[in-house]
Amino acid sequence: MLLRKKKQIVGLDVGSSAIKLVELKPAKGGRYSLAHAGHAVLSPEAIVEGTVMDSSLVVEVAQRLLQEQGVRSTAFGVSLSGLSVAIRKISIPAMPEAELAESIQWEAEQYLPFDINDINLDYAVLGGDAETMEVLLVAAKKDRIADYTGIISQLGKEPKLVDVDVFALQNAFEYNYGAATDKVIALVNIGAHIMNVNILAHGQSVFWRDIVFGGNAYTEAIQRELNLTREQAEAVKTGEQLGDHTPQTILAVLNGVSEDLAAELEKTIEFFYTTSSFDKVDEIYLAGGSCQVLNLDAMLKERLGAKVEVMNPFREIEYSDSDFPPEWLNRHAPAMAIAVGMSLRAVGE
């Protein structure tokens, strides 16, 4: 079930452009240490817009990653986002927990965009009074769950947890940075295809949205404007100098896409303002494989008027420099946030 916490689970973030793996172990003082962390590039035809098109290719890359890391644990978790996931906060008449468990599907059916028979549903009571109660609904389509848990099964592992990207992201942030009770914070995970947004107000998650915009837009723009192959465009996007293209030319292309990304994020935050009592986001933390695009953080800071920082999901996690070189972690850390969040949710109470 979604949102349920299980112990000792390896977080496997299967994205459109890469597979990320994180396993944590309990350490002294309630902390965690990094047992395994891996990142493997995935061919763009394997997963298209969140749909697994070639599961055998995904399994092959994931299997190679597990072997390279020497992962022996059998309990794994995956995380979902996009159009196959729906999150709603609803207010319903107050009732005992047993009665809610019996009636939640009927209540959920009125608010969710899916046929109730096509989804797996989980919920959590957020609070309320004698008259009403606030309930968080999380639903994911069964076929999408089967696609991703099937990958784990084909690896010879057990799918023990299905999480949701925005909540895994929040879990990683709160462990490493704490729950800011006096600020409004936007967590933004920029993947290849989807940008996940989770806004926290006074320590609680109050707004969620998945935006169909991500790092693929940069790659496609570079291919188009500079007449490069996809592989060359990916190299340029990550800072590699290629051919006669000057840094200024490349930056102009990147800035054009970043302007579009900033506009999408600005629209989402403006919608948050109109649907809540808040009128300012104090801080924005960026994660995801595409969040380190040159000048993106500065552009978002200027346009949105908030402090912008790239999240380090290993900030409060213990690790050995000999096992996990700082250069490797610095390069890949932002992309590992979802996988870290799953692992923390799995081992935490």
Coordinates of N, CA and C in Angstrom, one line a residue, residues 24-178:
L24 N 20.2 2.5 2.8 CA 20.7 3.0 4.0 C 20.7 2.0 5.1
K25 N 21.6 2.2 6.1 CA 21.6 1.3 7.2 C 21.5 2.2 8.5
P26 N 20.8 1.7 9.5 CA 20.8 2.5 10.8 C 22.1 2.7 11.4
A27 N 22.4 3.9 11.9 CA 23.7 4.2 12.5 C 23.4 4.7 13.9
K28 N 24.4 5.1 14.6 CA 24.3 5.5 16.0 C 23.5 6.8 16.1
G29 N 22.8 7.0 17.2 CA 22.1 8.2 17.5 C 20.9 8.5 16.6
G30 N 20.3 7.5 16.1 CA 19.1 7.6 15.2 C 19.5 8.1 13.8
R31 N 20.7 8.1 13.5 CA 21.2 8.5 12.1 C 21.2 7.4 11.2
Y32 N 21.6 7.6 9.9 CA 21.7 6.6 8.9 C 23.0 6.7 8.2
S33 N 23.5 5.6 7.8 CA 24.7 5.6 7.0 C 24.4 5.0 5.6
L34 N 25.2 5.4 4.6 CA 25.0 5.0 3.2 C 25.7 3.7 3.0
A35 N 24.9 2.7 2.7 CA 25.4 1.4 2.4 C 25.7 1.2 0.9
H36 N 24.7 1.7 0.0 CA 24.9 1.6 -1.4 C 24.3 2.8 -2.1
A37 N 24.9 3.3 -3.1 CA 24.3 4.4 -3.9 C 24.8 4.2 -5.3
G38 N 23.9 4.1 -6.3 CA 24.3 3.9 -7.7 C 23.4 4.7 -8.6
H39 N 24.0 5.0 -9.8 CA 23.3 5.7 -10.8 C 23.7 5.1 -12.2
A40 N 22.7 4.8 -13.0 CA 23.0 4.2 -14.3 C 22.1 4.8 -15.4
V41 N 22.7 5.3 -16.4 CA 21.9 5.9 -17.5 C 21.1 4.9 -18.2
L42 N 19.9 5.3 -18.6 CA 18.9 4.5 -19.3 C 18.6 5.0 -20.7
S43 N 18.6 4.2 -21.6 CA 18.3 4.6 -23.0 C 16.9 5.2 -23.1
P44 N 16.7 6.3 -23.8 CA 15.4 7.1 -23.9 C 14.2 6.3 -24.4
E45 N 14.5 5.2 -25.1 CA 13.4 4.4 -25.6 C 12.8 3.4 -24.6
A46 N 13.5 3.2 -23.5 CA 13.1 2.2 -22.5 C 11.8 2.6 -21.7
I47 N 11.8 3.9 -21.3 CA 10.6 4.5 -20.6 C 10.3 5.8 -21.3
V48 N 9.1 5.9 -21.8 CA 8.6 7.1 -22.6 C 7.5 7.7 -21.8
E49 N 7.6 8.9 -21.4 CA 6.6 9.6 -20.6 C 6.0 8.8 -19.5
G50 N 6.9 8.2 -18.8 CA 6.5 7.4 -17.6 C 6.0 6.0 -17.9
T51 N 5.8 5.6 -19.1 CA 5.4 4.3 -19.5 C 6.5 3.4 -19.8
V52 N 6.6 2.2 -19.2 CA 7.7 1.3 -19.5 C 7.4 0.7 -20.8
M53 N 8.3 1.0 -21.8 CA 8.2 0.5 -23.2 C 9.0 -0.8 -23.4
D54 N 10.1 -0.9 -22.7 CA 11.0 -2.0 -22.9 C 11.5 -2.5 -21.5
S55 N 10.7 -3.3 -20.8 CA 11.0 -3.7 -19.5 C 12.3 -4.6 -19.4
S56 N 12.6 -5.3 -20.5 CA 13.8 -6.2 -20.5 C 15.0 -5.3 -20.4
L57 N 15.0 -4.1 -21.1 CA 16.1 -3.2 -21.2 C 16.3 -2.6 -19.8
V58 N 15.2 -2.2 -19.2 CA 15.2 -1.6 -17.8 C 15.8 -2.6 -16.8
V59 N 15.3 -3.8 -16.9 CA 15.8 -4.9 -16.0 C 17.3 -5.1 -16.2
E60 N 17.7 -5.1 -17.4 CA 19.1 -5.4 -17.8 C 20.0 -4.3 -17.1
V61 N 19.6 -3.0 -17.3 CA 20.4 -1.9 -16.7 C 20.4 -2.0 -15.1
A62 N 19.2 -2.2 -14.6 CA 19.0 -2.3 -13.1 C 19.8 -3.5 -12.6
Q63 N 19.8 -4.6 -13.3 CA 20.6 -5.8 -12.8 C 22.1 -5.5 -12.8
R64 N 22.5 -4.8 -13.8 CA 24.0 -4.5 -13.8 C 24.3 -3.6 -12.7
L65 N 23.4 -2.6 -12.4 CA 23.6 -1.7 -11.3 C 23.7 -2.4 -9.9
L66 N 22.8 -3.4 -9.7 CA 22.8 -4.2 -8.5 C 24.0 -5.0 -8.3
Q67 N 24.5 -5.5 -9.4 CA 25.7 -6.4 -9.4 C 26.9 -5.5 -9.1
E68 N 27.0 -4.3 -9.7 CA 28.1 -3.4 -9.5 C 28.2 -3.0 -8.1
Q69 N 27.0 -2.8 -7.5 CA 26.9 -2.3 -6.1 C 27.0 -3.4 -5.1
G70 N 26.8 -4.6 -5.5 CA 26.9 -5.8 -4.6 C 25.7 -5.8 -3.6
V71 N 24.5 -5.4 -4.1 CA 23.3 -5.3 -3.2 C 22.8 -6.7 -3.0
R72 N 22.7 -7.1 -1.7 CA 22.2 -8.4 -1.3 C 20.7 -8.3 -0.8
S73 N 20.3 -7.2 -0.3 CA 19.0 -7.0 0.2 C 17.9 -7.5 -0.8
T74 N 16.8 -8.0 -0.3 CA 15.8 -8.5 -1.3 C 14.6 -7.6 -1.3
A75 N 14.4 -6.8 -0.2 CA 13.2 -5.9 -0.1 C 13.5 -4.6 -0.8
F76 N 12.7 -4.3 -1.8 CA 12.9 -3.0 -2.7 C 11.6 -2.2 -2.7
G77 N 11.8 -0.9 -3.0 CA 10.7 0.0 -3.2 C 10.8 0.8 -4.4
V78 N 9.7 1.2 -5.0 CA 9.7 2.1 -6.2 C 8.8 3.3 -5.9
S79 N 8.9 4.3 -6.7 CA 8.1 5.5 -6.5 C 7.5 5.9 -7.9
L80 N 6.3 6.5 -7.8 CA 5.6 6.9 -9.0 C 5.2 8.3 -9.0
S81 N 5.0 8.9 -10.2 CA 4.5 10.2 -10.3 C 3.8 10.4 -11.7
G82 N 3.3 11.6 -12.0 CA 2.7 11.8 -13.3 C 1.2 11.5 -13.3
L83 N 0.7 11.3 -14.5 CA -0.7 11.2 -14.7 C -1.3 9.9 -14.1
S84 N -0.5 9.0 -13.7 CA -1.0 7.7 -13.2 C -1.2 7.8 -11.7
V85 N -0.9 9.0 -11.1 CA -1.0 9.2 -9.6 C -1.9 10.4 -9.4
A86 N -2.7 10.3 -8.3 CA -3.6 11.4 -7.9 C -3.5 11.6 -6.4
I87 N -3.3 12.8 -6.0 CA -3.3 13.1 -4.5 C -4.3 14.2 -4.2
R88 N -5.2 13.9 -3.3 CA -6.2 14.9 -2.9 C -6.3 15.0 -1.4
K89 N -6.6 16.2 -0.9 CA -6.9 16.4 0.5 C -8.4 16.7 0.6
I90 N -9.2 15.9 1.3 CA -10.6 16.1 1.3 C -11.1 16.3 2.8
S91 N -12.2 17.0 2.9 CA -12.9 17.1 4.2 C -14.2 16.3 4.1
I92 N -14.4 15.4 5.1 CA -15.6 14.6 5.2 C -16.1 14.6 6.6
P93 N -17.3 14.2 6.8 CA -17.9 14.1 8.2 C -17.0 13.2 9.1
A94 N -16.8 13.7 10.3 CA -16.1 12.9 11.3 C -16.7 11.5 11.5
M95 N -15.8 10.5 11.6 CA -16.3 9.1 11.8 C -15.2 8.3 12.5
P96 N -15.6 7.2 13.1 CA -14.5 6.4 13.7 C -13.7 5.8 12.6
E97 N -12.4 5.4 13.0 CA -11.5 4.8 12.0 C -12.0 3.6 11.3
A98 N -12.7 2.7 12.1 CA -13.2 1.5 11.4 C -14.3 1.8 10.4
E99 N -15.1 2.8 10.7 CA -16.1 3.2 9.7 C -15.5 3.9 8.5
L100 N -14.4 4.7 8.7 CA -13.7 5.3 7.6 C -13.1 4.3 6.7
A101 N -12.5 3.3 7.3 CA -11.8 2.2 6.5 C -12.8 1.5 5.6
E102 N -14.1 1.4 6.0 CA -15.1 0.7 5.2 C -15.7 1.7 4.1
S103 N -15.7 3.0 4.4 CA -16.3 3.9 3.5 C -15.4 4.7 2.6
I104 N -14.1 4.5 2.8 CA -13.1 5.4 2.1 C -13.1 5.3 0.6
Q105 N -13.4 4.1 0.1 CA -13.4 4.0 -1.4 C -14.6 4.8 -2.0
W106 N -15.7 4.7 -1.3 CA -16.9 5.5 -1.8 C -16.6 7.0 -1.7
E107 N -16.0 7.4 -0.6 CA -15.6 8.8 -0.4 C -14.6 9.2 -1.5
A108 N -13.6 8.4 -1.7 CA -12.6 8.7 -2.7 C -13.1 8.8 -4.1
E109 N -14.1 8.0 -4.4 CA -14.6 7.9 -5.8 C -15.1 9.3 -6.3
Q110 N -15.5 10.1 -5.3 CA -16.1 11.4 -5.7 C -15.0 12.4 -6.0
Y111 N -13.8 12.2 -5.6 CA -12.8 13.2 -5.8 C -11.6 12.8 -6.7
L112 N -11.5 11.5 -7.1 CA -10.4 11.1 -7.9 C -10.8 11.0 -9.3
P113 N -9.8 11.2 -10.2 CA -10.1 11.2 -11.7 C -10.0 9.8 -12.3
F114 N -9.9 8.8 -11.5 CA -9.8 7.4 -12.0 C -11.0 6.6 -11.6
D115 N -11.3 5.5 -12.4 CA -12.2 4.5 -12.0 C -11.7 3.8 -10.7
I116 N -12.5 3.8 -9.7 CA -12.0 3.2 -8.4 C -11.5 1.8 -8.5
N117 N -12.0 1.1 -9.5 CA -11.6 -0.3 -9.7 C -10.2 -0.4 -10.4
D118 N -9.7 0.7 -10.9 CA -8.5 0.7 -11.6 C -7.3 1.1 -10.8
I119 N -7.5 1.4 -9.5 CA -6.5 2.0 -8.7 C -6.2 1.2 -7.4
N120 N -5.0 1.5 -6.9 CA -4.7 1.1 -5.5 C -4.8 2.4 -4.7
L121 N -5.5 2.4 -3.6 CA -5.8 3.6 -2.8 C -5.2 3.5 -1.4
D122 N -4.6 4.6 -0.9 CA -4.2 4.7 0.5 C -4.7 6.0 1.0
Y123 N -4.7 6.1 2.3 CA -5.2 7.4 2.9 C -4.6 7.6 4.3
A124 N -4.6 8.8 4.7 CA -4.1 9.2 6.1 C -5.0 10.3 6.6
V125 N -5.4 10.2 7.9 CA -6.2 11.2 8.5 C -5.2 12.3 9.0
L126 N -5.4 13.5 8.6 CA -4.5 14.6 8.9 C -5.0 15.4 10.1
G127 N -6.2 15.3 10.5 CA -6.8 16.0 11.6 C -8.2 16.3 11.4
G128 N -8.8 17.2 12.3 CA -10.2 17.5 12.2 C -10.7 17.9 13.5
D129 N -12.1 18.0 13.6 CA -12.7 18.3 14.8 C -13.9 17.4 15.1
A130 N -14.8 17.8 15.9 CA -16.0 16.9 16.2 C -16.9 16.7 15.0
E131 N -16.8 17.7 14.1 CA -17.8 17.7 12.9 C -17.2 17.1 11.7
T132 N -15.9 17.5 11.4 CA -15.3 17.1 10.1 C -13.9 16.5 10.3
M133 N -13.4 15.8 9.4 CA -12.0 15.4 9.4 C -11.4 15.6 8.0
E134 N -10.1 15.9 8.1 CA -9.3 16.1 6.9 C -8.6 14.8 6.6
V135 N -8.7 14.3 5.3 CA -8.1 13.0 4.9 C -7.3 13.2 3.7
L136 N -6.1 12.7 3.7 CA -5.2 12.7 2.5 C -5.4 11.4 1.7
L137 N -5.8 11.6 0.5 CA -6.0 10.4 -0.4 C -4.8 10.3 -1.4
V138 N -4.3 9.1 -1.6 CA -3.2 8.9 -2.6 C -3.6 7.7 -3.4
A139 N -3.7 7.9 -4.7 CA -4.2 6.8 -5.6 C -3.2 6.6 -6.7
A140 N -3.0 5.4 -7.1 CA -2.1 5.1 -8.3 C -2.8 4.0 -9.1
K141 N -2.6 4.1 -10.4 CA -3.3 3.2 -11.3 C -2.6 1.8 -11.2
K142 N -3.4 0.8 -11.1 CA -2.9 -0.6 -10.9 C -1.9 -1.0 -12.0
D143 N -2.2 -0.6 -13.2 CA -1.3 -1.1 -14.3 C 0.0 -0.5 -14.2
R144 N 0.1 0.8 -13.8 CA 1.4 1.5 -13.7 C 2.2 0.9 -12.5
I145 N 1.5 0.6 -11.4 CA 2.1 -0.1 -10.3 C 2.7 -1.4 -10.7
A146 N 1.9 -2.2 -11.5 CA 2.3 -3.5 -11.9 C 3.6 -3.4 -12.8
D147 N 3.6 -2.3 -13.7 CA 4.8 -2.2 -14.5 C 6.1 -2.0 -13.7
Y148 N 6.0 -1.2 -12.6 CA 7.2 -0.9 -11.9 C 7.6 -1.9 -10.8
T149 N 6.5 -2.5 -10.2 CA 6.8 -3.6 -9.3 C 7.3 -4.8 -10.0
G150 N 6.8 -5.0 -11.3 CA 7.3 -6.1 -12.1 C 8.7 -6.0 -12.4
I151 N 9.3 -4.8 -12.6 CA 10.7 -4.7 -12.8 C 11.5 -5.3 -11.6
I152 N 11.0 -5.0 -10.4 CA 11.7 -5.5 -9.2 C 11.6 -7.0 -9.1
S153 N 10.4 -7.5 -9.5 CA 10.3 -9.0 -9.4 C 11.2 -9.6 -10.4
Q154 N 11.3 -9.0 -11.6 CA 12.2 -9.6 -12.6 C 13.7 -9.6 -12.2
L155 N 14.0 -8.7 -11.3 CA 15.4 -8.6 -10.7 C 15.6 -9.7 -9.7
G156 N 14.5 -10.5 -9.3 CA 14.6 -11.5 -8.3 C 14.5 -10.9 -6.9
K157 N 13.9 -9.7 -6.8 CA 13.7 -9.0 -5.6 C 12.2 -8.9 -5.2
E158 N 11.9 -8.5 -4.0 CA 10.5 -8.4 -3.6 C 10.1 -6.9 -3.5
P159 N 9.1 -6.5 -4.3 CA 8.5 -5.2 -4.2 C 7.7 -5.0 -2.9
K160 N 8.3 -4.3 -1.9 CA 7.7 -4.1 -0.6 C 7.0 -2.8 -0.4
L161 N 7.4 -1.8 -1.2 CA 6.9 -0.4 -1.0 C 6.6 0.2 -2.4
V162 N 5.5 0.9 -2.5 CA 5.2 1.8 -3.6 C 5.0 3.2 -3.0
D163 N 5.9 4.1 -3.4 CA 5.8 5.4 -2.8 C 5.4 6.4 -3.9
V164 N 5.3 7.7 -3.5 CA 4.9 8.7 -4.5 C 6.1 9.8 -4.5
D165 N 6.5 10.2 -5.6 CA 7.7 11.0 -5.7 C 7.7 12.2 -4.8
V166 N 6.5 13.0 -4.8 CA 6.5 14.2 -4.0 C 6.7 13.9 -2.5
F167 N 6.2 12.8 -2.0 CA 6.4 12.5 -0.6 C 7.8 11.9 -0.3
A168 N 8.3 11.1 -1.2 CA 9.7 10.7 -1.0 C 10.7 11.9 -1.0
L169 N 10.4 12.8 -1.9 CA 11.2 14.1 -1.9 C 11.1 14.8 -0.6
Q170 N 9.9 14.9 -0.1 CA 9.7 15.6 1.2 C 10.5 14.9 2.3
N171 N 10.4 13.6 2.3 CA 11.1 12.8 3.3 C 12.6 13.0 3.3
A172 N 13.2 13.0 2.1 CA 14.6 13.3 2.0 C 15.0 14.7 2.5
F173 N 14.1 15.7 2.2 CA 14.4 17.0 2.6 C 14.3 17.2 4.1
E174 N 13.2 16.6 4.7 CA 13.0 16.8 6.1 C 14.1 16.1 7.0
Y175 N 14.6 15.0 6.5 CA 15.6 14.3 7.3 C 16.9 15.2 7.3
N176 N 17.2 15.7 6.1 CA 18.5 16.4 5.9 C 18.5 17.9 6.3
Y177 N 17.3 18.5 6.3 CA 17.2 20.0 6.5 C 16.3 20.3 7.7
G178 N 15.5 19.4 8.1 CA 14.5 19.6 9.2 C 13.2 20.2 8.7

